[in-house]
Amino acid sequence: MYDYLARLQLSERLIGIMTNLACALLILLIGIWLAARLANFAQRAMTRAKFDVTLIGFLRNLIYGVLIAVLIVMALQQAGVPGAPLLAALGAGGLAIGLALQGSLSNLAWGVLLIVFRPFRIGDFIRAGGNDGTVESINLMHTTLVLLDNSEAVVPNAKIGADAIINFNRRGTRRIELRVGIGYKVDIGKAMSSVQQLFEADARILTDPVPGIWTESLGDSSVNLVLRAYVRSGDVWVVQADLLRAVKERFDADGISIPFPQREVRLVDKAGNGE
């Protein structure tokens, strides 16, 4: 009789354990499905609200991650794992992981800050982490830049956050600056007038701020002029190259010389000096 009762109690315990495990598995399966649906719903809602693309992806993944974490805790409790030891184990595990991944956590923290405060967005041309390039993607751990030669740089977010970030696109316009030397015998006013006409002839050069040309310095063989003008951010490289060529062609047409450094070499005949 005692053996029968013991076996009956064991069977009931096994049935209870199996039932709890089945319920925990069911919670996981249904919960994962619901978490994905809720995260996608939040993503669509943020898209309709015209949130930033980078922020949408980050918040969607954050919502999904939090839901999965809560789901795992619920499933473990349903399976019979006590809550207090579970939380203690999770805390100890989190501390150990944090100590082992200090660099990665620094990248993660800066990734969150970059996404939340948005000093730059996808498509911006920036200087960050010692690199100049167009932002292709912003992840929690790193930022991907396409450099000027079309190579790809994957820059850790901690390196970007630890240095100054220069965003060349944020204002919508950029200043181009050229330096040109003219001969000392050239009329400076004539040279400036020629350049001013080039400014007025190019519709890509903005009139506000007003473009200008100034005398920068008196060099060894030339009077050095500096040209400054503002253009839209997307036109800066093309306009700068076109303007430099136009200045050269206009100076040639107007007879304005662009001198180059010259050296005078003297040969001394030692024999002729009686040495």
mmCIF file of C-alpha atoms in Angstrom:
data_model
loop_
_atom_site.group_PDB
_atom_site.id
_atom_site.type_symbol
_atom_site.label_atom_id
_atom_site.label_comp_id
_atom_site.label_asym_id
_atom_site.label_seq_id
_atom_site.Cartn_x
_atom_site.Cartn_y
_atom_site.Cartn_z
ATOM 1 C CA MET A 1 0.000 0.000 0.000
ATOM 2 C CA TYR A 2 2.835 2.379 0.856
ATOM 3 C CA ASP A 3 4.622 1.647 -2.422
ATOM 4 C CA TYR A 4 1.436 2.278 -4.342
ATOM 5 C CA LEU A 5 0.944 5.671 -2.676
ATOM 6 C CA ALA A 6 4.582 6.596 -3.311
ATOM 7 C CA ARG A 7 4.299 5.695 -6.958
ATOM 8 C CA LEU A 8 1.053 7.640 -7.193
ATOM 9 C CA GLN A 9 2.651 10.741 -5.665
ATOM 10 C CA LEU A 10 5.643 10.399 -8.006
ATOM 11 C CA SER A 11 3.323 10.107 -10.978
ATOM 12 C CA GLU A 12 1.415 13.181 -9.884
ATOM 13 C CA ARG A 13 4.678 15.123 -9.496
ATOM 14 C CA LEU A 14 5.873 14.026 -12.916
ATOM 15 C CA ILE A 15 2.539 14.983 -14.431
ATOM 16 C CA GLY A 16 2.740 18.357 -12.702
ATOM 17 C CA ILE A 17 6.300 18.932 -13.942
ATOM 18 C CA MET A 18 5.396 17.928 -17.476
ATOM 19 C CA THR A 19 2.336 20.153 -17.362
ATOM 20 C CA ASN A 20 4.403 23.106 -16.155
ATOM 21 C CA LEU A 21 7.027 22.502 -18.843
ATOM 22 C CA ALA A 22 4.323 22.255 -21.500
ATOM 23 C CA CYS A 23 2.761 25.495 -20.261
ATOM 24 C CA ALA A 24 6.178 27.172 -20.205
ATOM 25 C CA LEU A 25 6.853 26.026 -23.775
ATOM 26 C CA LEU A 26 3.419 27.259 -24.818
ATOM 27 C CA ILE A 27 4.090 30.627 -23.180
ATOM 28 C CA LEU A 28 7.376 30.883 -25.090
ATOM 29 C CA LEU A 29 5.884 29.987 -28.458
ATOM 30 C CA ILE A 30 2.835 32.227 -28.158
ATOM 31 C CA GLY A 31 4.852 34.975 -26.470
ATOM 32 C CA ILE A 32 7.508 35.088 -29.191
ATOM 33 C CA TRP A 33 4.773 35.335 -31.816
ATOM 34 C CA LEU A 34 3.018 38.124 -29.906
ATOM 35 C CA ALA A 35 6.289 39.961 -29.184
ATOM 36 C CA ALA A 36 7.162 40.038 -32.883
ATOM 37 C CA ARG A 37 3.665 41.259 -33.771
ATOM 38 C CA LEU A 38 3.742 43.992 -31.111
ATOM 39 C CA ALA A 39 7.233 45.133 -32.141
ATOM 40 C CA ASN A 40 6.197 45.273 -35.809
ATOM 41 C CA PHE A 41 3.025 47.148 -34.894
ATOM 42 C CA ALA A 42 5.075 49.704 -32.966
ATOM 43 C CA GLN A 43 7.432 50.010 -35.948
ATOM 44 C CA ARG A 44 4.541 50.710 -38.327
ATOM 45 C CA ALA A 45 3.089 53.254 -35.911
ATOM 46 C CA MET A 46 6.418 55.087 -35.656
ATOM 47 C CA THR A 47 6.762 55.023 -39.446
ATOM 48 C CA ARG A 48 3.330 56.625 -39.839
ATOM 49 C CA ALA A 49 4.335 59.198 -37.232
ATOM 50 C CA LYS A 50 7.422 59.980 -39.393
ATOM 51 C CA PHE A 51 10.029 59.071 -36.788
ATOM 52 C CA ASP A 52 13.662 59.004 -37.893
ATOM 53 C CA VAL A 53 14.528 55.751 -39.709
ATOM 54 C CA THR A 54 17.435 54.961 -37.384
ATOM 55 C CA LEU A 55 15.354 55.648 -34.274
ATOM 56 C CA ILE A 56 12.538 53.428 -35.568
ATOM 57 C CA GLY A 57 14.858 50.431 -35.963
ATOM 58 C CA PHE A 58 16.422 50.967 -32.539
ATOM 59 C CA LEU A 59 13.095 51.310 -30.697
ATOM 60 C CA ARG A 60 11.615 48.324 -32.509
ATOM 61 C CA ASN A 61 14.527 46.092 -31.466
ATOM 62 C CA LEU A 62 14.433 47.508 -27.925
ATOM 63 C CA ILE A 63 10.727 46.740 -27.548
ATOM 64 C CA TYR A 64 11.224 43.233 -28.900
ATOM 65 C CA GLY A 65 14.203 42.581 -26.610
ATOM 66 C CA VAL A 66 12.347 43.749 -23.474
ATOM 67 C CA LEU A 67 9.314 41.608 -24.338
ATOM 68 C CA ILE A 68 11.497 38.537 -24.879
ATOM 69 C CA ALA A 69 13.279 39.090 -21.554
ATOM 70 C CA VAL A 70 9.948 39.361 -19.700
ATOM 71 C CA LEU A 71 8.716 36.299 -21.577
ATOM 72 C CA ILE A 72 11.717 34.193 -20.535
ATOM 73 C CA VAL A 73 11.227 35.120 -16.874
ATOM 74 C CA MET A 74 7.527 34.191 -17.057
ATOM 75 C CA ALA A 75 8.302 30.871 -18.754
ATOM 76 C CA LEU A 76 10.946 29.937 -16.167
ATOM 77 C CA GLN A 77 8.593 30.775 -13.307
ATOM 78 C CA GLN A 78 5.879 28.659 -14.946
ATOM 79 C CA ALA A 79 8.376 25.815 -15.228
ATOM 80 C CA GLY A 80 8.879 25.952 -11.478
ATOM 81 C CA VAL A 81 12.042 27.995 -11.138
ATOM 82 C CA PRO A 82 11.740 30.211 -8.005
ATOM 83 C CA GLY A 83 11.624 33.938 -8.758
ATOM 84 C CA ALA A 84 14.121 35.227 -6.168
ATOM 85 C CA PRO A 85 17.010 32.885 -7.078
ATOM 86 C CA LEU A 86 16.263 33.520 -10.750
ATOM 87 C CA LEU A 87 16.580 37.266 -10.337
ATOM 88 C CA ALA A 88 19.754 36.830 -8.280
ATOM 89 C CA ALA A 89 21.242 34.585 -10.960
ATOM 90 C CA LEU A 90 20.302 37.054 -13.677
ATOM 91 C CA GLY A 91 21.884 39.894 -11.693
ATOM 92 C CA ALA A 92 25.106 37.959 -11.092
ATOM 93 C CA GLY A 93 25.229 36.894 -14.723
ATOM 94 C CA GLY A 94 24.654 40.471 -15.869
ATOM 95 C CA LEU A 95 27.488 41.724 -13.643
ATOM 96 C CA ALA A 96 29.889 39.085 -14.961
ATOM 97 C CA ILE A 97 28.973 39.831 -18.555
ATOM 98 C CA GLY A 98 29.330 43.562 -17.914
ATOM 99 C CA LEU A 99 32.860 43.152 -16.534
ATOM 100 C CA ALA A 100 33.869 40.917 -19.431
ATOM 101 C CA LEU A 101 32.429 43.180 -22.104
ATOM 102 C CA GLN A 102 33.356 46.666 -20.906
ATOM 103 C CA GLY A 103 34.457 47.791 -24.374
ATOM 104 C CA SER A 104 31.354 46.377 -26.018
ATOM 105 C CA LEU A 105 29.114 47.990 -23.414
ATOM 106 C CA SER A 106 30.837 51.319 -24.070
ATOM 107 C CA ASN A 107 30.039 50.926 -27.768
ATOM 108 C CA LEU A 108 26.473 49.996 -26.854
ATOM 109 C CA ALA A 109 26.037 53.026 -24.591
ATOM 110 C CA TRP A 110 27.370 55.386 -27.239
ATOM 111 C CA GLY A 111 25.202 53.695 -29.844
ATOM 112 C CA VAL A 112 22.118 54.480 -27.781
ATOM 113 C CA LEU A 113 23.240 58.099 -27.328
ATOM 114 C CA LEU A 114 23.982 58.530 -31.034
ATOM 115 C CA ILE A 115 20.572 57.156 -31.978
ATOM 116 C CA VAL A 116 18.660 59.178 -29.376
ATOM 117 C CA PHE A 117 20.418 62.548 -29.806
ATOM 118 C CA ARG A 118 21.118 62.081 -33.545
ATOM 119 C CA PRO A 119 24.178 64.265 -34.218
ATOM 120 C CA PHE A 120 24.041 62.729 -37.697
ATOM 121 C CA ARG A 121 21.644 60.661 -39.777
ATOM 122 C CA ILE A 122 21.895 58.079 -42.523
ATOM 123 C CA GLY A 123 23.074 59.814 -45.699
ATOM 124 C CA ASP A 124 24.971 62.623 -43.926
ATOM 125 C CA PHE A 125 28.600 63.274 -44.829
ATOM 126 C CA ILE A 126 30.538 63.473 -41.562
ATOM 127 C CA ARG A 127 33.996 63.450 -40.018
ATOM 128 C CA ALA A 128 34.052 61.106 -37.035
ATOM 129 C CA GLY A 129 36.495 58.705 -35.472
ATOM 130 C CA GLY A 130 39.264 59.935 -37.794
ATOM 131 C CA ASN A 131 37.273 59.152 -40.951
ATOM 132 C CA ASP A 132 35.454 61.265 -43.550
ATOM 133 C CA GLY A 133 32.536 59.496 -45.154
ATOM 134 C CA THR A 134 28.816 59.163 -45.792
ATOM 135 C CA VAL A 135 26.800 57.435 -43.064
ATOM 136 C CA GLU A 136 25.408 54.173 -44.419
ATOM 137 C CA SER A 137 24.059 52.642 -41.218
ATOM 138 C CA ILE A 138 23.991 53.246 -37.464
ATOM 139 C CA ASN A 139 23.876 50.168 -35.231
ATOM 140 C CA LEU A 140 24.067 49.802 -31.488
ATOM 141 C CA MET A 141 27.715 48.701 -31.622
ATOM 142 C CA HIS A 142 29.161 50.484 -34.645
ATOM 143 C CA THR A 143 28.527 52.979 -37.442
ATOM 144 C CA THR A 144 29.268 52.178 -41.080
ATOM 145 C CA LEU A 145 30.744 54.924 -43.273
ATOM 146 C CA VAL A 146 31.307 54.902 -47.027
ATOM 147 C CA LEU A 147 34.566 56.779 -47.586
ATOM 148 C CA LEU A 148 35.430 59.057 -50.504
ATOM 149 C CA ASP A 149 37.148 56.237 -52.423
ATOM 150 C CA ASN A 150 34.016 54.046 -51.985
ATOM 151 C CA SER A 151 35.697 51.858 -49.372
ATOM 152 C CA GLU A 152 33.745 50.976 -46.240
ATOM 153 C CA ALA A 153 34.750 51.826 -42.680
ATOM 154 C CA VAL A 154 33.085 50.152 -39.687
ATOM 155 C CA VAL A 155 33.785 52.542 -36.790
ATOM 156 C CA PRO A 156 33.049 51.552 -33.145
ATOM 157 C CA ASN A 157 30.533 53.930 -31.596
ATOM 158 C CA ALA A 158 32.775 54.542 -28.581
ATOM 159 C CA LYS A 159 35.491 55.905 -30.893
ATOM 160 C CA ILE A 160 32.979 58.227 -32.557
ATOM 161 C CA GLY A 161 31.592 59.467 -29.245
ATOM 162 C CA ALA A 162 35.036 60.118 -27.775
ATOM 163 C CA ASP A 163 35.962 62.662 -30.451
ATOM 164 C CA ALA A 164 34.412 65.675 -32.148
ATOM 165 C CA ILE A 165 31.744 64.923 -34.751
ATOM 166 C CA ILE A 166 31.648 67.239 -37.763
ATOM 167 C CA ASN A 167 28.455 67.031 -39.798
ATOM 168 C CA PHE A 168 28.935 68.634 -43.206
ATOM 169 C CA ASN A 169 25.270 68.234 -44.226
ATOM 170 C CA ARG A 170 23.359 69.439 -41.176
ATOM 171 C CA ARG A 171 23.158 73.096 -42.289
ATOM 172 C CA GLY A 172 22.299 72.255 -45.887
ATOM 173 C CA THR A 173 25.076 74.478 -47.292
ATOM 174 C CA ARG A 174 28.870 74.422 -47.269
ATOM 175 C CA ARG A 175 31.564 76.930 -48.028
ATOM 176 C CA ILE A 176 34.130 76.315 -50.730
ATOM 177 C CA GLU A 177 37.487 78.030 -50.510
ATOM 178 C CA LEU A 178 40.125 78.434 -53.234
ATOM 179 C CA ARG A 179 43.496 80.176 -53.190
ATOM 180 C CA VAL A 180 44.952 81.695 -56.344
ATOM 181 C CA GLY A 181 48.143 83.672 -56.886
ATOM 182 C CA ILE A 182 48.506 86.542 -59.397
ATOM 183 C CA GLY A 183 51.583 88.423 -60.560
ATOM 184 C CA TYR A 184 52.729 91.577 -58.779
ATOM 185 C CA LYS A 185 52.239 93.611 -61.954
ATOM 186 C CA VAL A 186 48.606 92.505 -62.360
ATOM 187 C CA ASP A 187 45.806 94.912 -61.443
ATOM 188 C CA ILE A 188 44.285 93.343 -58.307
ATOM 189 C CA GLY A 189 40.938 95.068 -58.923
ATOM 190 C CA LYS A 190 40.754 93.578 -62.419
ATOM 191 C CA ALA A 191 41.447 90.072 -61.084
ATOM 192 C CA MET A 192 38.807 90.445 -58.393
ATOM 193 C CA SER A 193 36.272 91.726 -60.916
ATOM 194 C CA SER A 194 36.889 88.717 -63.172
ATOM 195 C CA VAL A 195 36.305 86.312 -60.293
ATOM 196 C CA GLN A 196 33.184 88.205 -59.201
ATOM 197 C CA GLN A 197 31.741 87.774 -62.696
ATOM 198 C CA LEU A 198 32.337 84.030 -62.420
ATOM 199 C CA PHE A 199 30.419 84.002 -59.125
ATOM 200 C CA GLU A 200 27.465 85.756 -60.739
ATOM 201 C CA ALA A 201 27.478 83.476 -63.785
ATOM 202 C CA ASP A 202 27.238 80.226 -61.792
ATOM 203 C CA ALA A 203 23.687 79.645 -60.515
ATOM 204 C CA ARG A 204 24.925 76.978 -58.109
ATOM 205 C CA ILE A 205 26.792 79.594 -56.065
ATOM 206 C CA LEU A 206 24.464 81.050 -53.454
ATOM 207 C CA THR A 207 23.990 84.799 -53.071
ATOM 208 C CA ASP A 208 23.359 84.535 -49.322
ATOM 209 C CA PRO A 209 25.895 84.534 -47.747
ATOM 210 C CA VAL A 210 27.493 86.763 -50.360
ATOM 211 C CA PRO A 211 30.536 85.204 -52.089
ATOM 212 C CA GLY A 212 33.739 87.194 -52.006
ATOM 213 C CA ILE A 213 37.396 87.436 -52.908
ATOM 214 C CA TRP A 214 40.103 88.969 -50.711
ATOM 215 C CA THR A 215 43.843 89.614 -50.731
ATOM 216 C CA GLU A 216 45.261 87.038 -48.347
ATOM 217 C CA SER A 217 49.023 87.599 -48.427
ATOM 218 C CA LEU A 218 52.006 88.863 -50.390
ATOM 219 C CA GLY A 219 54.090 85.854 -51.346
ATOM 220 C CA ASP A 220 57.627 85.550 -52.666
ATOM 221 C CA SER A 221 56.490 85.613 -56.284
ATOM 222 C CA SER A 222 52.740 86.303 -56.212
ATOM 223 C CA VAL A 223 49.908 88.241 -54.638
ATOM 224 C CA ASN A 224 47.763 85.521 -53.046
ATOM 225 C CA LEU A 225 43.977 85.802 -53.266
ATOM 226 C CA VAL A 226 41.398 83.714 -51.392
ATOM 227 C CA LEU A 227 37.972 82.964 -52.900
ATOM 228 C CA ARG A 228 35.045 81.945 -50.682
ATOM 229 C CA ALA A 229 31.503 81.058 -51.704
ATOM 230 C CA TYR A 230 28.609 78.987 -50.327
ATOM 231 C CA VAL A 231 26.877 76.205 -52.228
ATOM 232 C CA ARG A 232 24.418 73.435 -51.398
ATOM 233 C CA SER A 233 26.046 70.540 -49.595
ATOM 234 C CA GLY A 234 25.563 68.159 -52.500
ATOM 235 C CA ASP A 235 27.248 70.521 -54.993
ATOM 236 C CA VAL A 236 30.431 71.320 -53.095
ATOM 237 C CA TRP A 237 32.917 69.047 -54.888
ATOM 238 C CA VAL A 238 31.638 69.697 -58.410
ATOM 239 C CA VAL A 239 31.345 73.470 -57.995
ATOM 240 C CA GLN A 240 34.788 73.708 -56.412
ATOM 241 C CA ALA A 241 36.407 71.859 -59.334
ATOM 242 C CA ASP A 242 34.431 73.813 -61.949
ATOM 243 C CA LEU A 243 35.229 77.158 -60.322
ATOM 244 C CA LEU A 244 38.958 76.431 -60.169
ATOM 245 C CA ARG A 245 39.013 75.601 -63.866
ATOM 246 C CA ALA A 246 36.880 78.638 -64.731
ATOM 247 C CA VAL A 247 39.265 80.947 -62.840
ATOM 248 C CA LYS A 248 42.262 79.597 -64.748
ATOM 249 C CA GLU A 249 40.525 79.953 -68.122
ATOM 250 C CA ARG A 250 39.211 83.437 -67.292
ATOM 251 C CA PHE A 251 42.612 84.673 -66.131
ATOM 252 C CA ASP A 252 44.183 83.345 -69.327
ATOM 253 C CA ALA A 253 41.554 85.113 -71.423
ATOM 254 C CA ASP A 254 41.985 88.406 -69.527
ATOM 255 C CA GLY A 255 45.774 88.284 -69.614
ATOM 256 C CA ILE A 256 46.095 87.874 -65.853
ATOM 257 C CA SER A 257 49.248 85.940 -65.080
ATOM 258 C CA ILE A 258 49.416 83.206 -62.471
ATOM 259 C CA PRO A 259 53.129 83.104 -61.544
ATOM 260 C CA PHE A 260 55.045 80.083 -60.395
ATOM 261 C CA PRO A 261 58.092 79.992 -58.108
ATOM 262 C CA GLN A 262 61.342 80.780 -59.883
ATOM 263 C CA ARG A 263 64.972 80.448 -58.785
ATOM 264 C CA GLU A 264 67.971 82.269 -60.124
ATOM 265 C CA VAL A 265 71.064 80.093 -60.442
ATOM 266 C CA ARG A 266 74.497 81.784 -60.661
ATOM 267 C CA LEU A 267 77.607 79.945 -61.797
ATOM 268 C CA VAL A 268 80.864 81.210 -60.345
ATOM 269 C CA ASP A 269 84.035 80.661 -62.308
ATOM 270 C CA LYS A 270 86.662 80.219 -59.622
ATOM 271 C CA ALA A 271 89.509 80.231 -62.132
ATOM 272 C CA GLY A 272 88.390 83.591 -63.517
ATOM 273 C CA ASN A 273 88.554 85.096 -60.050
ATOM 274 C CA GLY A 274 92.149 84.216 -59.748
ATOM 275 C CA GLU A 275 91.686 81.431 -57.251
#
